[in-house]
Coordinates of N, CA and C in Angstrom, one line a residue:
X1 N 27.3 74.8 113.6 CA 27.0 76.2 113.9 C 26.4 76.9 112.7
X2 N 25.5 77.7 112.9 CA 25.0 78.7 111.7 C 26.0 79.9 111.4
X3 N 26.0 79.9 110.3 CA 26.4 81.7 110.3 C 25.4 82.3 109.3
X4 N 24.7 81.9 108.8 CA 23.1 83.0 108.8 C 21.9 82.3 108.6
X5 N 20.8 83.3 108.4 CA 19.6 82.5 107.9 C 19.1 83.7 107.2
X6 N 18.1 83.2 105.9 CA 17.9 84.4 105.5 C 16.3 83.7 105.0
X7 N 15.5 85.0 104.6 CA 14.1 84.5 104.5 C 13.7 85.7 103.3
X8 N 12.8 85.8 102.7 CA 12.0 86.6 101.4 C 10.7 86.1 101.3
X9 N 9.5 87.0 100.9 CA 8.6 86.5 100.3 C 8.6 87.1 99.3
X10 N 7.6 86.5 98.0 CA 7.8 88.0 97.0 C 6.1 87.7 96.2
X11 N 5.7 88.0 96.0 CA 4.2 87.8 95.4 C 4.4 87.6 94.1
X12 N 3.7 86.5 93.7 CA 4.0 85.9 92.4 C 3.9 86.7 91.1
X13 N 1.8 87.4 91.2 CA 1.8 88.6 90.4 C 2.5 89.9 89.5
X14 N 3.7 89.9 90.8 CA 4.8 90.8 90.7 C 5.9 90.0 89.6
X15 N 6.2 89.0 90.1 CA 6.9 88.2 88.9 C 6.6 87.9 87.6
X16 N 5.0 87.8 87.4 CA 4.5 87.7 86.4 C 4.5 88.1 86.0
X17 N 4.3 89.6 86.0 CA 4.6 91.0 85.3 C 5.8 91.5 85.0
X18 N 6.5 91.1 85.8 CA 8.2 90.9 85.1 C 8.3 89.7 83.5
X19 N 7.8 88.6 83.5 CA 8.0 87.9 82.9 C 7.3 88.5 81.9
X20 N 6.4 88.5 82.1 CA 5.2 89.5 80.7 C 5.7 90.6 80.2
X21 N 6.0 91.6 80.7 CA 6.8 92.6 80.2 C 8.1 92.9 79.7
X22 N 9.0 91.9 80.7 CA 10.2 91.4 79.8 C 10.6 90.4 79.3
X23 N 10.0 89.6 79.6 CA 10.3 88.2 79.1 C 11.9 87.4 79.4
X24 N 12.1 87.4 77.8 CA 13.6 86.5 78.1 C 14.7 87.5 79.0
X25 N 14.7 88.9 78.6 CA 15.4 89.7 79.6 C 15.1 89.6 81.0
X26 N 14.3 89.5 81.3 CA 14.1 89.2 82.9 C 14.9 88.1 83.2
X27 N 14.4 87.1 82.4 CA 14.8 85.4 82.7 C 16.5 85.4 82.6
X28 N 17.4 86.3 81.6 CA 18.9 86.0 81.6 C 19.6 87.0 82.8
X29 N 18.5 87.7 82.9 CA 18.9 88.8 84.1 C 19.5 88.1 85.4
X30 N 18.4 87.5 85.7 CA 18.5 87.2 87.4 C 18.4 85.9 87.1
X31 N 18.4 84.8 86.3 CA 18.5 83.6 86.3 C 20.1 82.5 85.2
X32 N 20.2 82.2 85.9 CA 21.3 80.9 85.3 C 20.6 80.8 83.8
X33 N 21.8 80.0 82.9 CA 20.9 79.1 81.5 C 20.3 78.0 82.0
X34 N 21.1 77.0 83.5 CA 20.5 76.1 83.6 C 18.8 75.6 84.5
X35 N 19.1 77.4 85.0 CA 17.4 77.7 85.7 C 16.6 77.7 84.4
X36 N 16.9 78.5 83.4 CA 16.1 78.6 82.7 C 15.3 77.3 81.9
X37 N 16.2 76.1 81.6 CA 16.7 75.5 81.0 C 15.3 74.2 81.6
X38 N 15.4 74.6 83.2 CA 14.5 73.5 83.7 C 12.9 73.7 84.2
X39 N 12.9 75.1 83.7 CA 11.2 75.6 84.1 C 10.4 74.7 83.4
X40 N 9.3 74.4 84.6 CA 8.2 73.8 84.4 C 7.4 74.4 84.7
X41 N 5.8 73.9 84.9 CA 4.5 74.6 85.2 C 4.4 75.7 85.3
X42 N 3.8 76.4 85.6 CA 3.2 77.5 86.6 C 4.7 78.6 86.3
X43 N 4.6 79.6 85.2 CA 6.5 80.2 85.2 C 6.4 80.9 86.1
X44 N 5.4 81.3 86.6 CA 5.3 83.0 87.6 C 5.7 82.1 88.8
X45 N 4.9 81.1 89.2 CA 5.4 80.8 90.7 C 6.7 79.8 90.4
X46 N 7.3 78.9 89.4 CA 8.4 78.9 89.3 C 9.8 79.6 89.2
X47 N 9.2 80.5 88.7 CA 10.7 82.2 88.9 C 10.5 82.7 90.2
X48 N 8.9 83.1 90.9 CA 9.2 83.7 91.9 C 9.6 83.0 93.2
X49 N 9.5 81.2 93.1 CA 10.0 80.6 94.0 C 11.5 80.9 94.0
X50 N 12.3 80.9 92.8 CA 13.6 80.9 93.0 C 14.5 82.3 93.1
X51 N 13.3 83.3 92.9 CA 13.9 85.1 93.1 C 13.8 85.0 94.6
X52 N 12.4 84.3 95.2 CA 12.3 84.3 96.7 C 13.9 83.9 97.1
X53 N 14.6 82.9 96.9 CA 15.3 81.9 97.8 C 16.7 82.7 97.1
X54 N 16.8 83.6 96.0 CA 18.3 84.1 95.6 C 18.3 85.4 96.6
X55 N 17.4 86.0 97.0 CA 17.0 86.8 98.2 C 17.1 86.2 99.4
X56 N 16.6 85.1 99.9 CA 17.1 84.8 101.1 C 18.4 84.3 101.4
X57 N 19.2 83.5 100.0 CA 20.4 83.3 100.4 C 21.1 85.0 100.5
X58 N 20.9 85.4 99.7 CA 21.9 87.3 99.8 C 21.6 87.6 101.7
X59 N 20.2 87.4 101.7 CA 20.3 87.4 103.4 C 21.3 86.9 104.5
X60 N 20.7 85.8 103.9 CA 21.8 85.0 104.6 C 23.0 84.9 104.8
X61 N 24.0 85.0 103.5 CA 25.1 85.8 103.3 C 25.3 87.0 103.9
X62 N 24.6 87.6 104.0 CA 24.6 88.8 105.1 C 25.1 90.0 103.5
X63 N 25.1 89.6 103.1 CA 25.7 91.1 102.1 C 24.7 91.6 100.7
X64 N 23.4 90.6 100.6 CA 22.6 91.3 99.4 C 23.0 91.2 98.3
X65 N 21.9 91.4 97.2 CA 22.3 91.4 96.1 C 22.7 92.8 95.6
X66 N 24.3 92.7 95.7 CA 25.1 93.8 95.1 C 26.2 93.5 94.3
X67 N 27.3 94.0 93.7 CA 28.7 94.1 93.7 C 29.2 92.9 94.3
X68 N 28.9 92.4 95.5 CA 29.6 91.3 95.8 C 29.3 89.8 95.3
X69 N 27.6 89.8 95.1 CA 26.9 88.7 95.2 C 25.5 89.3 94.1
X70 N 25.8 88.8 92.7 CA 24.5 89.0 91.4 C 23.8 87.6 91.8
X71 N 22.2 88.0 91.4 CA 21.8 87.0 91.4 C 22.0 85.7 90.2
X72 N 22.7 86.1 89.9 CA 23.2 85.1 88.6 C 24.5 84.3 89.5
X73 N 25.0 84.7 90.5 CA 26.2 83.7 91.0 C 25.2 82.8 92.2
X74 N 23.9 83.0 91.8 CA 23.7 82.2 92.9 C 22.4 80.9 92.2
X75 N 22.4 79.7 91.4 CA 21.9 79.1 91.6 C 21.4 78.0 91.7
X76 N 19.6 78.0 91.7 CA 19.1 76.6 92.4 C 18.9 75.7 91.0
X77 N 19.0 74.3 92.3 CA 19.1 72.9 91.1 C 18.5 72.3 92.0
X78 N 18.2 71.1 91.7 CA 17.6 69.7 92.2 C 18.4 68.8 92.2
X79 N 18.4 67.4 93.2 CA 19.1 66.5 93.4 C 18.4 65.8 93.0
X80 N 18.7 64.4 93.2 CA 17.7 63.1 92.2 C 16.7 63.1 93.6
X81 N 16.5 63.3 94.4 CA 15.1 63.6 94.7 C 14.1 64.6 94.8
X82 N 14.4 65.5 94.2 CA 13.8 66.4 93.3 C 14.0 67.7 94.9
X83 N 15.1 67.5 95.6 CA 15.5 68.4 96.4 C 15.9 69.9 96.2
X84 N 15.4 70.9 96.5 CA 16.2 72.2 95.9 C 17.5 72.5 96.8
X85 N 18.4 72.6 95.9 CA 19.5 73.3 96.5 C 20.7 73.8 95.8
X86 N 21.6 74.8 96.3 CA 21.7 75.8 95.3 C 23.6 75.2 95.1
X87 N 23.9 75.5 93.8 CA 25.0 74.5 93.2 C 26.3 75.6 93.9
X88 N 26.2 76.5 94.0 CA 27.6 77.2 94.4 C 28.0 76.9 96.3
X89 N 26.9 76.4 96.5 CA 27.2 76.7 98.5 C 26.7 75.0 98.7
X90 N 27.5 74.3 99.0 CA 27.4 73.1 100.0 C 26.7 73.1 101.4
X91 N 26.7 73.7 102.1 CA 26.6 74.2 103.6 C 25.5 75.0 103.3
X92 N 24.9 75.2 102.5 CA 23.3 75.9 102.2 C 23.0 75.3 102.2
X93 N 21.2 75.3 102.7 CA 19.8 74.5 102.9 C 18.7 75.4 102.6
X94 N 17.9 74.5 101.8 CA 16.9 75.5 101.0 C 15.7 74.8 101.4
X95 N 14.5 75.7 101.5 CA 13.1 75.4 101.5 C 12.2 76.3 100.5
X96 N 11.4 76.4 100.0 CA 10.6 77.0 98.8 C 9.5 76.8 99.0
X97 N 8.3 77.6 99.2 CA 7.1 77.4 98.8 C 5.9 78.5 98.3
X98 N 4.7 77.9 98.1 CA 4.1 79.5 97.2 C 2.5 78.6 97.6
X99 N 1.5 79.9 98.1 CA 0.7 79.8 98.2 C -0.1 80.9 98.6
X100 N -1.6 81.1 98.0 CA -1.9 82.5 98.3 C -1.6 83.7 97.6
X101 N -1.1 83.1 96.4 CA -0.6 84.4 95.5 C 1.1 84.7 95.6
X102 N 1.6 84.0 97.0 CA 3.4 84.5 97.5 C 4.1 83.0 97.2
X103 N 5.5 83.6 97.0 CA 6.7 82.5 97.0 C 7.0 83.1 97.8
X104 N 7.7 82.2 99.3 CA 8.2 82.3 100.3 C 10.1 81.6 99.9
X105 N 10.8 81.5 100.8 CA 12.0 80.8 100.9 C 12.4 80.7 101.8
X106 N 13.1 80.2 102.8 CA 14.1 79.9 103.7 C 15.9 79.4 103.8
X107 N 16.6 80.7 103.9 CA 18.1 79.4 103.7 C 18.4 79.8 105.1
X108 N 19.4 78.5 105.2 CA 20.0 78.4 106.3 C 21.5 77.9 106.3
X109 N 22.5 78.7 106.5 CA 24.1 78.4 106.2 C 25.2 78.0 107.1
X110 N 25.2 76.9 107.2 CA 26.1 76.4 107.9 C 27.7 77.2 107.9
X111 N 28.0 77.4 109.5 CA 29.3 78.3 109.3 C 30.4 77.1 109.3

């Protein structure tokens, strides 16, 4: 059974400018040590892949990022096959992609 699905796009440019203007504060803001810890390539479309998907899970959770749910209690890791998925929720399923300028996401939460 589901009990949500949640979806985000966010335009990478936008991230970019986040990272450019704040830098490491942006990065301890809204991300883990161990997100930070594993950026590779491309930083804009690797932060905006994973703001997309901390947005779609708050969706999906149904309650957003507020008081209940910071984006810092929510994050993504990789399995040994370079799988994204996020370390606090078992029953989450993640998809991520970016093209066109956008990072997209999809979760889907098993009830």
């Amino acid at each position: 059974m589901i009990f949500g699905i949640g979806c985000d796009i966010v335009e990478i440019s936008r991230i970019k400018l986040m990272l450019d203007t704040h830098g490491d504060l942006f990065k301890r803001k809204v991300f883990t040590k161990m997100e930070i810890s594993m950026e590779k390539g491309d930083l804009a479309c690797y932060y905006a892949n994973r703001f997309a998907a901390k947005e779609a899970y708050a969706k999906a959770v149904g309650v957003g990022i507020s008081d209940l749910l910071s984006f810092k209690d929510i994050e993504i890791l990789y399995d040994v096959r370079m799988k994204p998925y996020f370390s606090n929720a078992s029953k989450a399923h993640l998809s991520m992609s970016n093209d066109g300028g956008f990072a997209i996401a999809y979760v889907v939460i098993e009830g």
